[in-house]
Every structure is written in C-alpha cells, then in structure tokens.
Amino acid sequence: MSLLVVGLSHRSAPVSVLERASLAADAKVKLLHDTLAAEPAAEAAVLATCNRIELYADVDKFHAGVAELSTLLAQHSGVALEELTPYLYVHYEDRAVHHLFSVACGLDSMVVGEGQILGQIKDALALGQELHTAGRLINDLFQQALRVGKRAHSETGIDRAGQSLVTFGLEQLAVRVPVEEWAAGKRALVIGAGSMSSLAAATLARVGVAEVVIANRTAERAERLAEILVASGTGVAASAIAMSGVADELGRVDVVVSCTGATGLVLTGDDVAAAVEAGPAGAVPYPPFHRSPGLRPGPDDGAAPLPGASPRTPAPQTPAGLDVPAGPDSAGVDAALVARLAVLAGEGRRIADAGAVRSKVVVEERDGCPVGLEALASDPGRTADGRAALAGVDAGSLELHGTWADQGEAAAQRQQPRKGVRDLVDAQPVRLALLDLAMPRDIDAAVHRIPGVRLVDIESLAETSADAPMAADVDAVRAIVAAEVAAFGAAQRAAHITPTVVALRAMAAEVVAMEVARLDGRVPDLDERQRAEVTQTVRRVVDKLLHAPTVRVKQLASEPGGAGYAEALRELFDLDPQTVASVSRADEADKNHDSGRAS
C-alpha cells in the first residue's frame, strides 16, 4: 500500500484561499482523469467539501507523487502552485488512513462531530467508482472510512461534542435564544437542493419554522424536496420556486440558508438591501442603504449607534470621519454630539461603537491622551455638560482622543472590559437572518453592514468553533480511529501477500498433479480407489508442509514493514511474477464486483 493524500482544509488555509480553490463538479472529474494519467498514480479519489479539498491516490513513488498531486490541485483549483503550497498538507500510508478515518468521524470538521461529512465521503467514493478511478485500495479505504464513521457515531457520544454545521449555524443566528424558540413561526428560504441544502431544509422544519421555500436551478429537485418536507410529519408548509424568484422572495422571509455550487454570488448586497428596505408586509421599511462602488467591509462595520440615535439611519460623514453637523460653537461641533462622545470615552467604549465611521489614525503610545482629554475618562462628572467639557475642541482632536480610547491606554479602559462590537450587534433587532454554507460563498460578505441583517458564514463559524472544548467522547472516538487504522493497515499488508501465497499453492497443486500423472505411467495397474488414496496422501503432505510457512508469512506481512516477505517468498520458491500478477488482477476484479456502489 502506498496511499498518499495531498490537500488543504479550514485548519491549514484561510477561508479566502479555500473559496478560490474550490472545485466545481466538472473540475473534479477532470482532476481524477488527469491524476490517473499522471505516471505515479494508479487510482484516485477526490474529497471536496465546503471546507476541504483532498486528493487521495495510490502512488508508486512518494516524492514524485507529492509533486504531481500538488501540481494537479493547483491547476484544477485555479490557484497558483506557489500560492497554494504553504497551505497544503501531505499524509502517507498509515498517516493518510488515520487522516481519512478522523475526517469520517467528524474529528477534523469545523464543528467537531458533525455527520454531514459521511455523505460527502460516500459521494467521493461513488464518483471514483463511476469514473473507474477507484481501484481496490481506494474502495477498501473509503468503504472502511464510512464504517468507522458510523461506528463512532453509534458507539460514542461524539454527536454531543458538536452539531451539524446547519444546526451550529442556526444557533449562531439565534445568539442566546434557543433555536426552537427563535425559529417558531418564521418563514425560511433555502437556496439549493443538494445534500447540505436538503439537510438545512429538514433541520429548519424540525426546529419549528412555519414555512420553507426551496429555490433551485433544477425545478424538479426543488419540488421533490418540498414534497419530502410536507410528508415529513413536522407540520411545516413547503413550496418550490424558480431561482429567478429569489430576489422577490427575500422580502417575504425571515431566514435564508444558501448552499449552492455556484462560482459567483447568489445574493448580492443590493439584493439583500432592497429586501430589507422593502420589509415584509405590514412592517415599517428600513431606510435605503447607501453604498459606494467597490466599498468593502471594514473592522468597525456593523457597530451600534450612538446612545439615543436610530440604529437604522446612516450618519452623515465629514472628511475627518466624524458626524459633525454645523453648530454655534467655533469648532463647528454640535455640543450634544460632543457630550455623547465624551460619555462614551468615559465608559471605555470605542468611538466606532457609537456608529461614527472614521478614518484610522495612529498615535504614539503614551500614558495620557495625546490631546489632553484624559480627564474625561477619569472624571465622569465632567462629561455631564458637553459644552463645558469640550468647548472649542475641533473634530481632529476628538478623533485623536477616540483613537487613544480605542487602544485601551486610559486607566478606565484597563480596569473595565470593553464591550465588543459583536455584543453590540447581537443586541440589534434582526429583520433578515442569513446562513451561508457555500464554498465559495453564495452571499456577499458586505451584507453584514446593512442595518437589520445578521450574516453567519463559513468563516464566522470557523472563528466561533475554533476554541470549542474537547469532550471525553472525542477521546473515545480517537481510540476507535487508532484501532481501526491498525486493523486496516494489517489487513492491507496481509492482502498484499495473498496473491503470492495463492500462487505458491497453485504451483504446489501443479506439482502434485504432475507427480500423480507420472505415477499413473509407472504403475498403470492401480485401480481408482488406490489412485485416489495416493493422490490424497500426496496433497496432505504438501498442505502440511505449506501450512505453517504460509500462515506465518501472513502474520509477519501484516506487521509494519512486512511488505518484504512477499518478495522473499517469490524468490525462495521461484514463483513466476506473471502468475502472481494474474492472481492479483483476478482478486481485484472480484473485490470490485463484490463492493458495488458506495454504501
């Protein structure tokens, strides 16, 4: 066995790289064909999901195999090899088996223990079988990975260590409210009708949404999924629409889950903004969301408004980046705004948290405010009157003071934890909740800047689950994986010597037949009963002589480093390599016929 896997995942590469390296269906087919056409590979399979791309192959040369598989991944993903290389990982032989078994059990998933990966492994095997790129090794490996994954889920509580990606995403949308309570009575739109979208639709129905609308490029698949939901017994209403109707449907739903194979955006910022501005029937519409062409989201986007200000109204901006309407004082700064800014500084909050978008200003690290306004933070009493506290202070000085406050240099900020932007966003009312499970993304990441919109995508799920604690069940699954890897390796090594043992016994049977024929020529008077007794005696002698060596050689071959015993056996008994090869081909044909499709 010379199993090699080259790949990248959410653990080795940023989401931006995974997005660009994602493989469409036709690209996977071409990749598999090109892998078999490459000299080092005899069989191959590709596992491409929303957060991993892995190419498995049986190779005869390690270094040549790594170089070839890495080059092929780069060519078919569209990411230059020199850019992709830092994020690639390589596993070989037993380590490659351990990796796939861990993946199948959900140990390597973004959300530990999620079961969706089993369906994706099954699909990868089915594609390899369909294209005839999966030979004996790949079939054995992926079939066993499916069994190991099912065993882990049935024998341990790994499901408690993590949820499916859909459930986890919905929990992030619901924030601190139980998903069932959050989903009750909502109307949901599911874009796509593949395995992940189908899981999303079923999950939404299970947690109690009132209605699910399915949109898909193939109308028949959307209609079929809607029929299944209606017949599920959850009481959910379900219907199908064409993809062209998605934009109109956005204004009538509360939740959107999207997971398609599209290479471009399915929902743009304009689509979402228009839906939110229109609002559902009977609701007060949100004001228009103004965007500059090409504007990308920044780190302060999505922040909470100023105290007392409407969360839906974008603040007018000045060149300095502060909301500074004309006022009666010499600096042109409205005293009420100044007072609010001073209060925020005194509370240790960022100016950005107040909803004012401003330019970044870098200030030197020093003990006090660079413009001498640190007293505002240390003496809350002085913030009560904005006119008295900041009379005559210009906008630039206020911005410097805000930057100093951001960097946490004031004593008040060091003593009091700063309230994060995420916490402030979580507190805002949500008009439209979006869950993007596609890779590359289906929904424009900039929509999180739209008031009333909450977006959870693959990247945010990765950040949320990165520090999830390991459960005892995870350790139990790891023990299962270790035992299964050892058993699989032993079986494969033993299977490697089987054709040689079969060839040896065939040679022995041929020798027995030749000697019995020679005996017939020399002793022609033997009757049938005597001839049969002599033949049986000779066969028993040969079997007894071969039994111990063949059993022992299988045991030795199953141990690490035991591959050389097959070669030794061939040399000792002068076995014809062509005979051994013919036995291997016949055995492989029987194995492929018996394995059938992925199960």
CSV table of N, CA, C and O in Angstrom, one decimal, residues 188-205 212-234 236-241 257 259:
chain,number,residue,atom,x,y,z
A,188,ALA,N,-38.8,30.6,6.0
A,188,ALA,CA,-37.4,30.4,5.6
A,188,ALA,C,-37.3,30.2,4.1
A,188,ALA,O,-38.2,29.6,3.5
A,189,LEU,N,-36.2,30.6,3.6
A,189,LEU,CA,-35.9,30.4,2.2
A,189,LEU,C,-34.6,29.6,2.1
A,189,LEU,O,-33.6,30.0,2.7
A,190,VAL,N,-34.6,28.4,1.5
A,190,VAL,CA,-33.4,27.6,1.3
A,190,VAL,C,-33.0,27.6,-0.2
A,190,VAL,O,-33.9,27.3,-1.1
A,191,ILE,N,-31.8,28.1,-0.5
A,191,ILE,CA,-31.4,28.2,-1.8
A,191,ILE,C,-30.4,27.0,-2.1
A,191,ILE,O,-29.4,26.9,-1.5
A,192,GLY,N,-30.8,26.2,-3.1
A,192,GLY,CA,-30.1,24.9,-3.4
A,192,GLY,C,-30.9,23.7,-2.9
A,192,GLY,O,-31.8,23.8,-2.0
A,193,ALA,N,-30.7,22.6,-3.6
A,193,ALA,CA,-31.4,21.4,-3.2
A,193,ALA,C,-30.5,20.2,-3.2
A,193,ALA,O,-30.9,19.0,-3.3
A,194,GLY,N,-29.2,20.5,-2.9
A,194,GLY,CA,-28.2,19.4,-2.8
A,194,GLY,C,-28.2,18.8,-1.4
A,194,GLY,O,-29.2,19.1,-0.6
A,195,SER,N,-27.2,18.0,-1.0
A,195,SER,CA,-27.2,17.3,0.3
A,195,SER,C,-27.3,18.3,1.5
A,195,SER,O,-28.0,18.1,2.4
A,196,MET,N,-26.4,19.4,1.4
A,196,MET,CA,-26.4,20.3,2.5
A,196,MET,C,-27.6,21.1,2.6
A,196,MET,O,-28.2,21.4,3.7
A,197,SER,N,-28.1,21.6,1.5
A,197,SER,CA,-29.4,22.3,1.4
A,197,SER,C,-30.6,21.5,1.9
A,197,SER,O,-31.4,22.0,2.6
A,198,SER,N,-30.6,20.2,1.5
A,198,SER,CA,-31.6,19.3,2.0
A,198,SER,C,-31.6,19.2,3.5
A,198,SER,O,-32.6,19.2,4.2
A,199,LEU,N,-30.4,19.0,4.0
A,199,LEU,CA,-30.2,18.9,5.5
A,199,LEU,C,-30.7,20.2,6.2
A,199,LEU,O,-31.3,20.2,7.2
A,200,ALA,N,-30.4,21.4,5.5
A,200,ALA,CA,-30.8,22.6,6.1
A,200,ALA,C,-32.3,22.7,6.1
A,200,ALA,O,-32.9,23.1,7.1
A,201,ALA,N,-33.0,22.3,5.0
A,201,ALA,CA,-34.4,22.4,5.0
A,201,ALA,C,-35.0,21.5,6.0
A,201,ALA,O,-36.0,21.8,6.7
A,202,ALA,N,-34.5,20.2,6.2
A,202,ALA,CA,-35.0,19.3,7.2
A,202,ALA,C,-34.8,19.8,8.6
A,202,ALA,O,-35.7,19.7,9.5
A,203,THR,N,-33.7,20.5,8.8
A,203,THR,CA,-33.4,21.0,10.2
A,203,THR,C,-34.3,22.1,10.5
A,203,THR,O,-34.8,22.2,11.6
A,204,LEU,N,-34.5,23.0,9.5
A,204,LEU,CA,-35.5,24.1,9.7
A,204,LEU,C,-36.9,23.6,10.1
A,204,LEU,O,-37.5,24.2,11.0
A,205,ALA,N,-37.3,22.6,9.4
A,205,ALA,CA,-38.6,22.0,9.6
A,205,ALA,C,-38.6,21.4,11.0
A,205,ALA,O,-39.6,21.6,11.8
A,212,VAL,N,-41.2,26.7,4.7
A,212,VAL,CA,-39.9,26.6,4.0
A,212,VAL,C,-40.1,26.7,2.5
A,212,VAL,O,-40.9,26.0,1.9
A,213,VAL,N,-39.4,27.6,1.9
A,213,VAL,CA,-39.5,27.8,0.4
A,213,VAL,C,-38.1,27.4,-0.2
A,213,VAL,O,-37.1,27.8,0.3
A,214,ILE,N,-38.2,26.5,-1.2
A,214,ILE,CA,-37.0,25.9,-1.8
A,214,ILE,C,-36.8,26.6,-3.2
A,214,ILE,O,-37.7,26.6,-4.0
A,215,ALA,N,-35.6,27.1,-3.4
A,215,ALA,CA,-35.2,27.6,-4.7
A,215,ALA,C,-34.0,26.8,-5.3
A,215,ALA,O,-33.0,26.6,-4.6
A,216,ASN,N,-34.1,26.4,-6.5
A,216,ASN,CA,-33.0,25.6,-7.1
A,216,ASN,C,-33.0,25.8,-8.6
A,216,ASN,O,-34.1,26.0,-9.2
A,217,ARG,N,-31.8,25.6,-9.2
A,217,ARG,CA,-31.8,25.8,-10.7
A,217,ARG,C,-32.6,24.7,-11.4
A,217,ARG,O,-33.2,24.9,-12.4
A,218,THR,N,-32.6,23.5,-10.8
A,218,THR,CA,-33.4,22.4,-11.4
A,218,THR,C,-34.7,22.4,-10.6
A,218,THR,O,-34.8,22.0,-9.4
A,219,ALA,N,-35.8,22.7,-11.3
A,219,ALA,CA,-37.1,22.9,-10.6
A,219,ALA,C,-37.6,21.5,-10.0
A,219,ALA,O,-38.1,21.5,-8.9
A,220,GLU,N,-37.3,20.4,-10.7
A,220,GLU,CA,-37.8,19.1,-10.2
A,220,GLU,C,-37.2,18.8,-8.9
A,220,GLU,O,-37.9,18.2,-8.0
A,221,ARG,N,-35.9,19.1,-8.6
A,221,ARG,CA,-35.3,18.8,-7.4
A,221,ARG,C,-35.8,19.6,-6.3
A,221,ARG,O,-36.0,19.1,-5.1
A,222,ALA,N,-36.1,20.9,-6.5
A,222,ALA,CA,-36.7,21.7,-5.5
A,222,ALA,C,-38.1,21.2,-5.2
A,222,ALA,O,-38.5,21.2,-4.0
A,223,GLU,N,-38.9,20.9,-6.2
A,223,GLU,CA,-40.2,20.4,-5.9
A,223,GLU,C,-40.2,19.1,-5.1
A,223,GLU,O,-41.0,18.8,-4.2
A,224,ARG,N,-39.3,18.2,-5.5
A,224,ARG,CA,-39.2,16.9,-4.7
A,224,ARG,C,-38.8,17.1,-3.3
A,224,ARG,O,-39.4,16.5,-2.4
A,225,LEU,N,-37.9,18.1,-3.0
A,225,LEU,CA,-37.5,18.3,-1.6
A,225,LEU,C,-38.7,18.9,-0.9
A,225,LEU,O,-38.9,18.6,0.3
A,226,ALA,N,-39.5,19.8,-1.5
A,226,ALA,CA,-40.6,20.4,-0.9
A,226,ALA,C,-41.7,19.3,-0.5
A,226,ALA,O,-42.3,19.3,0.6
A,227,GLU,N,-41.8,18.3,-1.4
A,227,GLU,CA,-42.8,17.2,-1.2
A,227,GLU,C,-42.3,16.4,0.0
A,227,GLU,O,-43.1,16.0,0.9
A,228,ILE,N,-41.0,16.1,0.1
A,228,ILE,CA,-40.5,15.4,1.2
A,228,ILE,C,-40.7,16.1,2.6
A,228,ILE,O,-41.0,15.5,3.6
A,229,LEU,N,-40.5,17.4,2.6
A,229,LEU,CA,-40.7,18.2,3.8
A,229,LEU,C,-42.2,18.1,4.2
A,229,LEU,O,-42.5,18.0,5.4
A,230,VAL,N,-43.1,18.2,3.3
A,230,VAL,CA,-44.5,18.2,3.6
A,230,VAL,C,-44.9,16.8,4.2
A,230,VAL,O,-45.7,16.7,5.1
A,231,ALA,N,-44.3,15.8,3.7
A,231,ALA,CA,-44.6,14.4,4.1
A,231,ALA,C,-43.8,14.0,5.4
A,231,ALA,O,-43.9,12.9,5.9
A,232,SER,N,-42.9,14.9,5.9
A,232,SER,CA,-42.1,14.6,7.0
A,232,SER,C,-42.8,14.5,8.3
A,232,SER,O,-42.3,13.9,9.3
A,233,GLY,N,-44.0,15.0,8.4
A,233,GLY,CA,-44.7,14.9,9.6
A,233,GLY,C,-44.4,16.0,10.6
A,233,GLY,O,-44.9,16.0,11.8
A,234,THR,N,-43.6,17.0,10.2
A,234,THR,CA,-43.3,18.1,11.1
A,234,THR,C,-44.3,19.2,11.1
A,234,THR,O,-44.3,20.1,11.9
A,236,VAL,N,-44.7,21.5,8.7
A,236,VAL,CA,-44.2,22.6,8.0
A,236,VAL,C,-44.8,22.7,6.6
A,236,VAL,O,-45.1,21.7,6.0
A,237,ALA,N,-45.1,23.9,6.2
A,237,ALA,CA,-45.6,24.2,4.9
A,237,ALA,C,-44.3,24.3,4.0
A,237,ALA,O,-43.4,25.0,4.4
A,238,ALA,N,-44.4,23.7,2.8
A,238,ALA,CA,-43.2,23.8,1.9
A,238,ALA,C,-43.6,24.0,0.5
A,238,ALA,O,-44.7,23.4,0.0
A,239,SER,N,-42.8,24.8,-0.3
A,239,SER,CA,-43.1,25.0,-1.7
A,239,SER,C,-41.8,25.3,-2.4
A,239,SER,O,-40.8,25.5,-1.8
A,240,ALA,N,-41.9,25.2,-3.7
A,240,ALA,CA,-40.7,25.4,-4.6
A,240,ALA,C,-40.9,26.6,-5.5
A,240,ALA,O,-42.0,26.9,-5.9
A,241,ILE,N,-39.8,27.3,-5.7
A,241,ILE,CA,-39.8,28.5,-6.6
A,241,ILE,C,-38.6,28.4,-7.5
A,241,ILE,O,-37.6,27.7,-7.3
A,257,VAL,N,-31.1,30.3,4.1
A,257,VAL,CA,-29.9,29.4,4.1
A,257,VAL,C,-29.6,29.1,2.7
A,257,VAL,O,-30.4,28.7,1.9
A,259,CYS,N,-26.7,27.2,0.1
A,259,CYS,CA,-25.6,26.3,-0.2
A,259,CYS,C,-25.7,25.8,-1.6
A,259,CYS,O,-26.3,24.7,-1.8
